[in-house]
Amino acid sequence: MQPTHNTLSETIRTLSVELLNKHLVTVIDLHSQMKHASWNIRGPSFIPIHGLFHNVAEDVEDYSERIAERVSGLGGVARGTVRAAAECSFLSPYTLNIATEHQHILAVAGALSACGRSVREANDQAAAFGDNDTADLFTDISRGIDRQLGLVESHIAPRSDDEGHSREAMGFVQTAFHK
């Protein structure tokens, strides 16, 4: 840890930096998944969905910037390289050979959902060890991810047989983390 005038104890700052770096690599991975989806989507709704995925990618890129700035402000080193993301992201790898709108929408929704769940858990963890500012950052990111997830899911056409089924049964929530 680098010296800082931040009044949090070094123990709290170290815990926060570790938690933030875990999510930094994951949002970098999430950003690359969103870009991949935007580049490779095919179908009659290409333009609006491509634009949606592009906007989601921009928002996610902002999250990585905010997380890295918090790490630095706490005296830590932001570990946000592509190699670190590839090695440490907890997201499941994006399926590379899909092309349809529906397949990409489900894959993007699953990645957003998995990241959102972990960010909410990180919020609770940061608050529990006494870093309310980091918890607030995770709250902001969680709100953004939930908003983006809602926009993505709005492109899933409702079917009469979907009534009463859970999100897991619909097949787009990542149930296992990659690492």
JSON list of N, CA, C and O in Angstrom, two decimals, residues 22 24 43 50 55 62 76 86 93 121 166:
[
{"chain": "A", "resi": 22, "resn": "LYS", "atom": "N", "xyz": [-10.86, -7.23, -7.32]},
{"chain": "A", "resi": 22, "resn": "LYS", "atom": "CA", "xyz": [-11.63, -8.40, -7.78]},
{"chain": "A", "resi": 22, "resn": "LYS", "atom": "C", "xyz": [-12.71, -7.96, -8.75]},
{"chain": "A", "resi": 22, "resn": "LYS", "atom": "O", "xyz": [-12.95, -8.60, -9.77]},
{"chain": "A", "resi": 24, "resn": "LEU", "atom": "N", "xyz": [-12.71, -4.96, -10.35]},
{"chain": "A", "resi": 24, "resn": "LEU", "atom": "CA", "xyz": [-12.10, -4.24, -11.47]},
{"chain": "A", "resi": 24, "resn": "LEU", "atom": "C", "xyz": [-11.86, -5.20, -12.64]},
{"chain": "A", "resi": 24, "resn": "LEU", "atom": "O", "xyz": [-12.25, -4.91, -13.78]},
{"chain": "A", "resi": 43, "resn": "GLY", "atom": "N", "xyz": [-29.27, -9.98, -37.00]},
{"chain": "A", "resi": 43, "resn": "GLY", "atom": "CA", "xyz": [-30.72, -10.12, -37.01]},
{"chain": "A", "resi": 43, "resn": "GLY", "atom": "C", "xyz": [-31.42, -8.82, -37.37]},
{"chain": "A", "resi": 43, "resn": "GLY", "atom": "O", "xyz": [-30.78, -7.78, -37.52]},
{"chain": "A", "resi": 50, "resn": "HIS", "atom": "N", "xyz": [-27.50, -3.47, -31.13]},
{"chain": "A", "resi": 50, "resn": "HIS", "atom": "CA", "xyz": [-26.08, -3.09, -31.21]},
{"chain": "A", "resi": 50, "resn": "HIS", "atom": "C", "xyz": [-25.86, -1.80, -30.42]},
{"chain": "A", "resi": 50, "resn": "HIS", "atom": "O", "xyz": [-24.92, -1.71, -29.63]},
{"chain": "A", "resi": 55, "resn": "ASN", "atom": "N", "xyz": [-23.95, 1.04, -25.58]},
{"chain": "A", "resi": 55, "resn": "ASN", "atom": "CA", "xyz": [-24.18, 1.91, -24.42]},
{"chain": "A", "resi": 55, "resn": "ASN", "atom": "C", "xyz": [-23.87, 1.21, -23.10]},
{"chain": "A", "resi": 55, "resn": "ASN", "atom": "O", "xyz": [-23.30, 1.81, -22.18]},
{"chain": "A", "resi": 62, "resn": "ASP", "atom": "N", "xyz": [-17.03, 2.94, -17.61]},
{"chain": "A", "resi": 62, "resn": "ASP", "atom": "CA", "xyz": [-17.02, 3.97, -16.57]},
{"chain": "A", "resi": 62, "resn": "ASP", "atom": "C", "xyz": [-16.88, 3.33, -15.18]},
{"chain": "A", "resi": 62, "resn": "ASP", "atom": "O", "xyz": [-16.18, 3.86, -14.32]},
{"chain": "A", "resi": 76, "resn": "GLY", "atom": "N", "xyz": [-3.81, 1.84, -2.98]},
{"chain": "A", "resi": 76, "resn": "GLY", "atom": "CA", "xyz": [-3.56, 0.55, -3.60]},
{"chain": "A", "resi": 76, "resn": "GLY", "atom": "C", "xyz": [-3.11, 0.69, -5.04]},
{"chain": "A", "resi": 76, "resn": "GLY", "atom": "O", "xyz": [-2.99, 1.79, -5.58]},
{"chain": "A", "resi": 86, "resn": "ALA", "atom": "N", "xyz": [-8.33, -11.61, -17.67]},
{"chain": "A", "resi": 86, "resn": "ALA", "atom": "CA", "xyz": [-8.44, -12.97, -18.19]},
{"chain": "A", "resi": 86, "resn": "ALA", "atom": "C", "xyz": [-8.16, -14.02, -17.12]},
{"chain": "A", "resi": 86, "resn": "ALA", "atom": "O", "xyz": [-8.78, -15.08, -17.08]},
{"chain": "A", "resi": 93, "resn": "PRO", "atom": "N", "xyz": [-16.88, -17.45, -19.22]},
{"chain": "A", "resi": 93, "resn": "PRO", "atom": "CA", "xyz": [-16.45, -16.96, -20.53]},
{"chain": "A", "resi": 93, "resn": "PRO", "atom": "C", "xyz": [-17.65, -16.77, -21.46]},
{"chain": "A", "resi": 93, "resn": "PRO", "atom": "O", "xyz": [-18.61, -17.53, -21.39]},
{"chain": "A", "resi": 121, "resn": "GLU", "atom": "N", "xyz": [-23.07, -8.17, -3.22]},
{"chain": "A", "resi": 121, "resn": "GLU", "atom": "CA", "xyz": [-22.36, -8.84, -2.13]},
{"chain": "A", "resi": 121, "resn": "GLU", "atom": "C", "xyz": [-21.15, -8.02, -1.68]},
{"chain": "A", "resi": 121, "resn": "GLU", "atom": "O", "xyz": [-20.87, -7.91, -0.48]},
{"chain": "A", "resi": 166, "resn": "SER", "atom": "N", "xyz": [-39.01, -19.02, -13.35]},
{"chain": "A", "resi": 166, "resn": "SER", "atom": "CA", "xyz": [-37.95, -18.22, -12.76]},
{"chain": "A", "resi": 166, "resn": "SER", "atom": "C", "xyz": [-36.97, -17.78, -13.84]},
{"chain": "A", "resi": 166, "resn": "SER", "atom": "O", "xyz": [-36.94, -18.34, -14.93]}
]
